[in-house]
Short mmCIF file of N, CA and C in Angstrom, two decimals:
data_model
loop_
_atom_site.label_atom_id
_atom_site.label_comp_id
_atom_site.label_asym_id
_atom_site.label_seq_id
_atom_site.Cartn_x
_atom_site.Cartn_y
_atom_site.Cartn_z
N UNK A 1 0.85 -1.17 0.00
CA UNK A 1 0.00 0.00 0.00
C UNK A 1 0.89 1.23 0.00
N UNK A 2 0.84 1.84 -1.10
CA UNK A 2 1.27 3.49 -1.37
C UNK A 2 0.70 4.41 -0.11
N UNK A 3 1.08 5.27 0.04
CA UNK A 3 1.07 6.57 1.04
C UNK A 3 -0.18 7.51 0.15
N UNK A 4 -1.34 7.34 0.36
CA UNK A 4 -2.33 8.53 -0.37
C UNK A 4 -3.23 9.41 0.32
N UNK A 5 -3.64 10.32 -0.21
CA UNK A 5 -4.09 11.08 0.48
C UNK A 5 -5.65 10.86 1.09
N UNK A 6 -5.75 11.28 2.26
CA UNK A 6 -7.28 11.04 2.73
C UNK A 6 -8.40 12.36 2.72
N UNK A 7 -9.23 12.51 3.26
CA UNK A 7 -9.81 13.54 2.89
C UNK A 7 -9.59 14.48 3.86
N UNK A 8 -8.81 14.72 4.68
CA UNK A 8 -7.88 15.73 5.45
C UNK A 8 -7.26 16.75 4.44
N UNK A 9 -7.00 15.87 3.34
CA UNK A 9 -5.64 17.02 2.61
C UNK A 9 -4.45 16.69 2.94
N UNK A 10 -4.04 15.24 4.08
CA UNK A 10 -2.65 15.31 4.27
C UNK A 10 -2.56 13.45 3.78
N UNK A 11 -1.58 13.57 3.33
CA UNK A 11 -1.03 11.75 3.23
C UNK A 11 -1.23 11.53 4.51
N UNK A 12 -1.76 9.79 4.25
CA UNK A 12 -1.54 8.88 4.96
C UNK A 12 -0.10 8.86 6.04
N UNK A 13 0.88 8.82 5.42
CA UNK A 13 2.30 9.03 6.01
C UNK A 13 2.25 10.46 6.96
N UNK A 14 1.85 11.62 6.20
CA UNK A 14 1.65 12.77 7.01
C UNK A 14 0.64 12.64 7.94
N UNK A 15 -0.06 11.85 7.87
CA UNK A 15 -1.15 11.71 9.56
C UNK A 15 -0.15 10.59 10.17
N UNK A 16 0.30 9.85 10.15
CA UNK A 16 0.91 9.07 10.62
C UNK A 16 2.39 9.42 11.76
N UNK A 17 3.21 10.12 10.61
CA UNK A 17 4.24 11.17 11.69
C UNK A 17 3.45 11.93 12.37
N UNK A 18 2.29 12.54 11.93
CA UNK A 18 1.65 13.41 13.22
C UNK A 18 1.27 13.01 14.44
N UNK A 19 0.88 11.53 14.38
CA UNK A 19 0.34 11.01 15.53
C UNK A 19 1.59 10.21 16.43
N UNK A 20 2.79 10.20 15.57
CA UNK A 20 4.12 10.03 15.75
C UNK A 20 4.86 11.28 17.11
N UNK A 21 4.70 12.23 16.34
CA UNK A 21 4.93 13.58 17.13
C UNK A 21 4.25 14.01 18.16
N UNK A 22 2.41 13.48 18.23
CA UNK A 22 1.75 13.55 19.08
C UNK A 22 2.17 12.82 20.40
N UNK A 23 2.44 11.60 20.02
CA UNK A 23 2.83 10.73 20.82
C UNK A 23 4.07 11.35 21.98
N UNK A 24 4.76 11.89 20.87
CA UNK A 24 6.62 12.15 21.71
C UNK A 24 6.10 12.96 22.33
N UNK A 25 4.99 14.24 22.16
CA UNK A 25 4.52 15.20 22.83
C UNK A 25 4.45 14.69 24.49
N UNK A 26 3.27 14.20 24.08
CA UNK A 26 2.70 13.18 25.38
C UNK A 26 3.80 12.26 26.41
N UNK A 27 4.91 12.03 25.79
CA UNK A 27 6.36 11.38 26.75
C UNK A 27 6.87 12.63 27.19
N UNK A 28 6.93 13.65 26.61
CA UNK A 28 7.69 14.62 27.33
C UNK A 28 6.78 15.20 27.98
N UNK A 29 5.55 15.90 28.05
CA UNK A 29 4.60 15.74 29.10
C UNK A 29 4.34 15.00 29.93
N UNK A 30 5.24 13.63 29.94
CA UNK A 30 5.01 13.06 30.74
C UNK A 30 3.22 12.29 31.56
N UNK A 31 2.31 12.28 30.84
CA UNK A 31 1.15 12.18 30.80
C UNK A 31 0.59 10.95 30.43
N UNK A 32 1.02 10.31 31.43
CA UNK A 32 0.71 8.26 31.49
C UNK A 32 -0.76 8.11 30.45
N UNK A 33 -1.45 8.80 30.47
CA UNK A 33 -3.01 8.68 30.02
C UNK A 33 -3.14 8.83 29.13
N UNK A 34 -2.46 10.36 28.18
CA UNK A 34 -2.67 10.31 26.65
C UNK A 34 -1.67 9.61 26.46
N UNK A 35 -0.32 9.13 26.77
CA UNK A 35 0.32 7.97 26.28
C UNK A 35 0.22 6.78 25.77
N UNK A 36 -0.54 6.26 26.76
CA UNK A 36 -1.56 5.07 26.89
C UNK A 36 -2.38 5.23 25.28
N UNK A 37 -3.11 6.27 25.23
CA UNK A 37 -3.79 6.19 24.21
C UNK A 37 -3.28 6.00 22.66
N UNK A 38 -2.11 6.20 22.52
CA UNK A 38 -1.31 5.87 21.42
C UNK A 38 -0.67 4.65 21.42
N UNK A 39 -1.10 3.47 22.00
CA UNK A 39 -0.65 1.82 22.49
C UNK A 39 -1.84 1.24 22.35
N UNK A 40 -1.44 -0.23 21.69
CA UNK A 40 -2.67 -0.86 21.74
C UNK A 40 -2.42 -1.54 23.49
N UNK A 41 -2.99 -2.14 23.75
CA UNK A 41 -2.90 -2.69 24.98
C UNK A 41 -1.99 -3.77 24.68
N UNK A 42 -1.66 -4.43 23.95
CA UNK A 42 -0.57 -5.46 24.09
C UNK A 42 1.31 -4.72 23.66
N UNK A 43 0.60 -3.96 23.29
CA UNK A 43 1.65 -2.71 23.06
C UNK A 43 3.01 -3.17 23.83
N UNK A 44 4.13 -3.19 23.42
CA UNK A 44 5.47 -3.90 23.98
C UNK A 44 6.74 -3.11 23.49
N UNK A 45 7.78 -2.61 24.08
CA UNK A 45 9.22 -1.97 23.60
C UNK A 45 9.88 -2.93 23.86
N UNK A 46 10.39 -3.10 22.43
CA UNK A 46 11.77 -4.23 22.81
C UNK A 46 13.65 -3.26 22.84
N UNK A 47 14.26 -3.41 23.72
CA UNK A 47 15.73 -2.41 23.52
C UNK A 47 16.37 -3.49 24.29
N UNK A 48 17.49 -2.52 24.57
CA UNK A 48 18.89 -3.37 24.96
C UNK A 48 18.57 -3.67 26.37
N UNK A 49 17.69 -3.48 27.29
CA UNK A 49 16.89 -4.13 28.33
C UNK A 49 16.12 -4.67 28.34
N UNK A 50 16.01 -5.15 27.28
CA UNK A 50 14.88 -6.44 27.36
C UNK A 50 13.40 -5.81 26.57
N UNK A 51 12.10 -6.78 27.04
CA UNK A 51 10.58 -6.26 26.54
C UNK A 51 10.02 -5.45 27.92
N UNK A 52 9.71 -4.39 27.16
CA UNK A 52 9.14 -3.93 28.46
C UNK A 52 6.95 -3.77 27.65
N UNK A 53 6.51 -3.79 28.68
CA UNK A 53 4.98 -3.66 28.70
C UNK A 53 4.54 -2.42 28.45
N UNK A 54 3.29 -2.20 28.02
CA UNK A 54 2.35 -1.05 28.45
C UNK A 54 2.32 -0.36 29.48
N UNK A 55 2.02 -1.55 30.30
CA UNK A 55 1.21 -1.47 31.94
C UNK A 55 2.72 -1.02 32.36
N UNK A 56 3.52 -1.66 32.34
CA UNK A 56 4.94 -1.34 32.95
C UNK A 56 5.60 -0.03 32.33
N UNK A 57 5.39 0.18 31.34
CA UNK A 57 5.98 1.65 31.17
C UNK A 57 4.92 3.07 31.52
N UNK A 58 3.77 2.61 31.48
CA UNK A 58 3.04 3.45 31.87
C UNK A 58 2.99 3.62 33.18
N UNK A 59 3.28 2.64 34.30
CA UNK A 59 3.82 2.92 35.77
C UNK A 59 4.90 3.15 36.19
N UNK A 60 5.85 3.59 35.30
CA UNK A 60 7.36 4.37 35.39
C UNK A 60 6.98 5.53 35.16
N UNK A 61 6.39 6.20 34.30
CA UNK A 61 6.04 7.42 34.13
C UNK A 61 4.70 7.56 34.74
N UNK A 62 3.97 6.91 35.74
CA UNK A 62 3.18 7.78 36.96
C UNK A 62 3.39 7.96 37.93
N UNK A 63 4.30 6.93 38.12
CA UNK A 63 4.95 7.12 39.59
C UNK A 63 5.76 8.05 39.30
N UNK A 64 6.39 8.83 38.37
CA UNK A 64 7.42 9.85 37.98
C UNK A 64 8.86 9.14 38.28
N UNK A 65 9.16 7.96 38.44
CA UNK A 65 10.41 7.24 38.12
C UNK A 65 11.03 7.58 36.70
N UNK A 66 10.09 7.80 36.02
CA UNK A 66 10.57 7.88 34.70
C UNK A 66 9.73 9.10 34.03
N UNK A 67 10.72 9.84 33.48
CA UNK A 67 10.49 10.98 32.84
C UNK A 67 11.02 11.89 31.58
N UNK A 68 10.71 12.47 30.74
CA UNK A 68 11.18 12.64 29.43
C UNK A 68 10.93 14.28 29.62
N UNK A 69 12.18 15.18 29.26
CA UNK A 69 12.53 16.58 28.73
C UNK A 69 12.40 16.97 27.38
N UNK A 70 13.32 15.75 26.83
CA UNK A 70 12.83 16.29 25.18
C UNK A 70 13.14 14.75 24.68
N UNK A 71 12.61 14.90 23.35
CA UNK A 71 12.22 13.97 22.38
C UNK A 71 12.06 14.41 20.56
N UNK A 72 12.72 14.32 20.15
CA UNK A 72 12.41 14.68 18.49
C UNK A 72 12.74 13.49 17.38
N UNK A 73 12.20 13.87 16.35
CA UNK A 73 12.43 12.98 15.51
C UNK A 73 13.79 13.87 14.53
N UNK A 74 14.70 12.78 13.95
CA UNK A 74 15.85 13.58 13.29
C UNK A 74 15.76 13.15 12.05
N UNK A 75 15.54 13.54 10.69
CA UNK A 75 16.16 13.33 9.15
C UNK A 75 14.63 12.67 9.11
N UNK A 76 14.74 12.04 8.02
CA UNK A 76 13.67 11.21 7.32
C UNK A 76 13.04 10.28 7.87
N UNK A 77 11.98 9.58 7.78
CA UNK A 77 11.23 8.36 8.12
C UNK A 77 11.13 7.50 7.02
N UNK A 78 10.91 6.36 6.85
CA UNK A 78 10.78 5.04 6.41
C UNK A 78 9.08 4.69 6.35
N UNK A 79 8.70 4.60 5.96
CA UNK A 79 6.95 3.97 6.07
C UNK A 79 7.12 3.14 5.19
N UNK A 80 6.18 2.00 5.57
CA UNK A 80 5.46 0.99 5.02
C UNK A 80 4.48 0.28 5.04
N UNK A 81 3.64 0.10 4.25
CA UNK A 81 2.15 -0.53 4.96
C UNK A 81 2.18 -1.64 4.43
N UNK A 82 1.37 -2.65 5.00
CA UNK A 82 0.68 -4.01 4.78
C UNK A 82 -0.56 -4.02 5.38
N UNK A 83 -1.86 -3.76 4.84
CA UNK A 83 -2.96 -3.28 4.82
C UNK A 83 -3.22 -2.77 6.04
N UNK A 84 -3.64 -3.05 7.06
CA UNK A 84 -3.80 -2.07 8.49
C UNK A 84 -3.16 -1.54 9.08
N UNK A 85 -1.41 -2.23 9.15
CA UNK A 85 -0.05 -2.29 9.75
C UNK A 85 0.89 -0.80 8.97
N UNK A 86 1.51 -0.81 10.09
CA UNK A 86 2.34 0.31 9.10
C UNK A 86 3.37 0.29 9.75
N UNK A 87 4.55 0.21 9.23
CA UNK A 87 5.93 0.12 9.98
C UNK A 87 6.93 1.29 9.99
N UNK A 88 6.51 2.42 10.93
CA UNK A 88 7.57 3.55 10.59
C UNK A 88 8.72 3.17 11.50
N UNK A 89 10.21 3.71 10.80
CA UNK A 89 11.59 3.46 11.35
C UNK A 89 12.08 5.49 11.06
N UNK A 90 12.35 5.18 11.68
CA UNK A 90 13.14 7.13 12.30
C UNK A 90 14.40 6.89 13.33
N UNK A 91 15.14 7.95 13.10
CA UNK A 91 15.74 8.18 14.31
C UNK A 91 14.88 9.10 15.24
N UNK A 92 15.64 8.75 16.40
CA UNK A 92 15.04 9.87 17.55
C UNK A 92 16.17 9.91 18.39
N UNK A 93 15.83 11.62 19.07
CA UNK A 93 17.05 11.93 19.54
C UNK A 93 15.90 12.22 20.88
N UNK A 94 17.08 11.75 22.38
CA UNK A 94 15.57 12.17 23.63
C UNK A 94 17.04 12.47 24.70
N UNK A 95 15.90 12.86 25.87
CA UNK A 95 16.28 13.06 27.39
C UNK A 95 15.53 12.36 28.04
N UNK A 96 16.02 11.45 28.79
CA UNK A 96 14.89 10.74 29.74
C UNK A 96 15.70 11.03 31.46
N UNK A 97 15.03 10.70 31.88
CA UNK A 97 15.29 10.45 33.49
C UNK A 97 14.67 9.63 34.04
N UNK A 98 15.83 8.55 34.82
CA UNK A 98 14.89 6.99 35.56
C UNK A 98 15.61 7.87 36.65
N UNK A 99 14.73 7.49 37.86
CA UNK A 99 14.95 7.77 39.19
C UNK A 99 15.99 8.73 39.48
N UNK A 100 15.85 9.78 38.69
CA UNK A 100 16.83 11.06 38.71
C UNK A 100 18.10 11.15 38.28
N UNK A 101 18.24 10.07 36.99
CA UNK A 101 19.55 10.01 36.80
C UNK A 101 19.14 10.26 35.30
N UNK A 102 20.30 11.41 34.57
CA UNK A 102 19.75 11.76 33.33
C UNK A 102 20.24 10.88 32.12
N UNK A 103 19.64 10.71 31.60
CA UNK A 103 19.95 9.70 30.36
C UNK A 103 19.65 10.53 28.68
N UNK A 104 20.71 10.50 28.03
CA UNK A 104 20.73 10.92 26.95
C UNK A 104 20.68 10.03 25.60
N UNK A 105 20.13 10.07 24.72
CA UNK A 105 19.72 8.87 23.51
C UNK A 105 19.32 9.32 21.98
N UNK A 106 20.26 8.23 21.43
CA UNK A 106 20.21 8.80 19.66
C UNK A 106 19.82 7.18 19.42
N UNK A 107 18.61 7.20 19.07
CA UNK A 107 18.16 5.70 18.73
C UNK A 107 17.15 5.48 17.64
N UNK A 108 17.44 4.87 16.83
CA UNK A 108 16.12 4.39 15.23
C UNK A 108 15.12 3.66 16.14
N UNK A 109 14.13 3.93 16.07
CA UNK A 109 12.80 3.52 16.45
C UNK A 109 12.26 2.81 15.19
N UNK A 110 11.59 1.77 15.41
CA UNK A 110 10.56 1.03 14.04
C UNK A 110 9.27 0.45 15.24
N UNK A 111 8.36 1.43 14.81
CA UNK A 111 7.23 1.54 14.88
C UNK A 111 6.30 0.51 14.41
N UNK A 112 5.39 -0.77 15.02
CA UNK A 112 4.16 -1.18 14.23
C UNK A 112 3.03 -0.59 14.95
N UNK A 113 2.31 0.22 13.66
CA UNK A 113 1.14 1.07 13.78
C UNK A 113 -0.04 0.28 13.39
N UNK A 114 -1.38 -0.53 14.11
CA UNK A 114 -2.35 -0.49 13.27
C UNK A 114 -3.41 0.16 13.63
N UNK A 115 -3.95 0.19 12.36
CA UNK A 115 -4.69 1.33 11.82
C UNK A 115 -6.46 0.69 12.24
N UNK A 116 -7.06 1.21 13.33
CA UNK A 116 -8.58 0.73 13.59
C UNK A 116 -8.86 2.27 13.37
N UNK A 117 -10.45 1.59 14.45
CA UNK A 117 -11.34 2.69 14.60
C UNK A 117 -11.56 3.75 15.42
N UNK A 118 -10.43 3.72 15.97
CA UNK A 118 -9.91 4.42 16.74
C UNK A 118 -8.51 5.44 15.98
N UNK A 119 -8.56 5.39 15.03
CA UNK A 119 -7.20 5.67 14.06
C UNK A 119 -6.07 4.86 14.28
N UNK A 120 -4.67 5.39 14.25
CA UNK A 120 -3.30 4.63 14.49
C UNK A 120 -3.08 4.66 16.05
N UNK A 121 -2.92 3.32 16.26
CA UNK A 121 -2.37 3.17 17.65
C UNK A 121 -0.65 2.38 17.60
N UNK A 122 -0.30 2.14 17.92
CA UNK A 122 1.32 1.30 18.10
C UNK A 122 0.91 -0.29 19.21
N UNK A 123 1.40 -0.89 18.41
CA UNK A 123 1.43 -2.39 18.96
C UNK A 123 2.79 -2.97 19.13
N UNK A 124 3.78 -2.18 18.81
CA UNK A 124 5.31 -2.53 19.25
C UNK A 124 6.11 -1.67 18.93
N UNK A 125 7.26 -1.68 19.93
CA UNK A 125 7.99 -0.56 19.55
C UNK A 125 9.59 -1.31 19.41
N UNK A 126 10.38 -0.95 18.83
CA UNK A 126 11.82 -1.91 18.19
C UNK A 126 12.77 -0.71 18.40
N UNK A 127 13.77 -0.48 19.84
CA UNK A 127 14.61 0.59 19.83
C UNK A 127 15.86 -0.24 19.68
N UNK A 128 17.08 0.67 18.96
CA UNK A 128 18.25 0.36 18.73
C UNK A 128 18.95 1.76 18.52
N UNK A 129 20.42 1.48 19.54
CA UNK A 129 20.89 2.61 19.82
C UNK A 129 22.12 2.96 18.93
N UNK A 130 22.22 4.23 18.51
CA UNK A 130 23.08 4.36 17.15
C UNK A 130 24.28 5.13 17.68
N UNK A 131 25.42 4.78 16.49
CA UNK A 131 26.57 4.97 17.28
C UNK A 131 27.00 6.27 16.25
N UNK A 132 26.38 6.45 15.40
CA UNK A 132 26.72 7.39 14.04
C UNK A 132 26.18 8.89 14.57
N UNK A 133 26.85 9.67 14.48
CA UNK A 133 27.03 11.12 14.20
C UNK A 133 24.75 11.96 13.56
N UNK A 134 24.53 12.09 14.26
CA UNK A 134 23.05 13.16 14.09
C UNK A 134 23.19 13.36 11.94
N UNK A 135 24.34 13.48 12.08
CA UNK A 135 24.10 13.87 10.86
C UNK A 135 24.93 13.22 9.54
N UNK A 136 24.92 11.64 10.04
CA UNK A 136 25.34 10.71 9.01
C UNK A 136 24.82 10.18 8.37
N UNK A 137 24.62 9.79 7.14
CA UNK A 137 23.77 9.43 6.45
C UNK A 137 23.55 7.69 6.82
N UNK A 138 24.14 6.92 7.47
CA UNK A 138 24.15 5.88 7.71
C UNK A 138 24.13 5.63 9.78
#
């Protein structure tokens, strides 16, 4: 499935990073609830610590153990669909804080988005941490 336009006026892909950006909004607000709402409930991050949960990341960031300053997306995105599914890959550049200790991160995210009636939610998240320069092409 091609990237086309809906009756918004914006591509598919362009609602998609939006709800992308919405999302990072909501981590750096720190706001367990609209977070939540961009996860399906089986919703899972896999990184260099293992799988973490919904339920479990959403109780790091209410208890305020865990907390985000900034968050952006850097250079281009990747999309791909297979009819409901959509697989965006980006870098992202963030600030987090676990239990007051600051943590800094340049990591490609790949996103599975599917697409209900509810619009795009995320059903997994795939972090990997990059060792290349903000502004390498690789």
């Amino acid at each position: 499935m091609t990237a086309t336009h809906s009756g918004t006026g914006r591509s598919v892909d362009d609602q998609l990073l939006a709800v992308l950006d919405e999302w990072q909004a909501a981590i750096v607000a720190d706001d367990a609830d609209r977070i939540g709402s961009f996860m399906t409930d089986e919703w899972v991050m896999v990184s260099e610590n293992g799988v973490t949960t919904a339920a479990q990341f959403l109780a790091f960031v209410r208890s305020g153990d865990l907390t985000h300053s900034a968050m952006e997306r850097v250079g281009d995105a990747r999309i791909r669909y297979y009819g409901r599914i959509a697989l965006l890959t980006t870098r992202v550049v963030n600030t987090a804080h676990y239990r007051g200790t600051r943590f800094d991160a340049d990591e490609w995210t790949t996103d599975a988005f599917l697409h209900g009636d509810g619009g795009w939610r995320c059903l997994l998240t795939q972090i990997t941490t990059t060792k290349a320069p903000v502004d390498s092409p690789v």
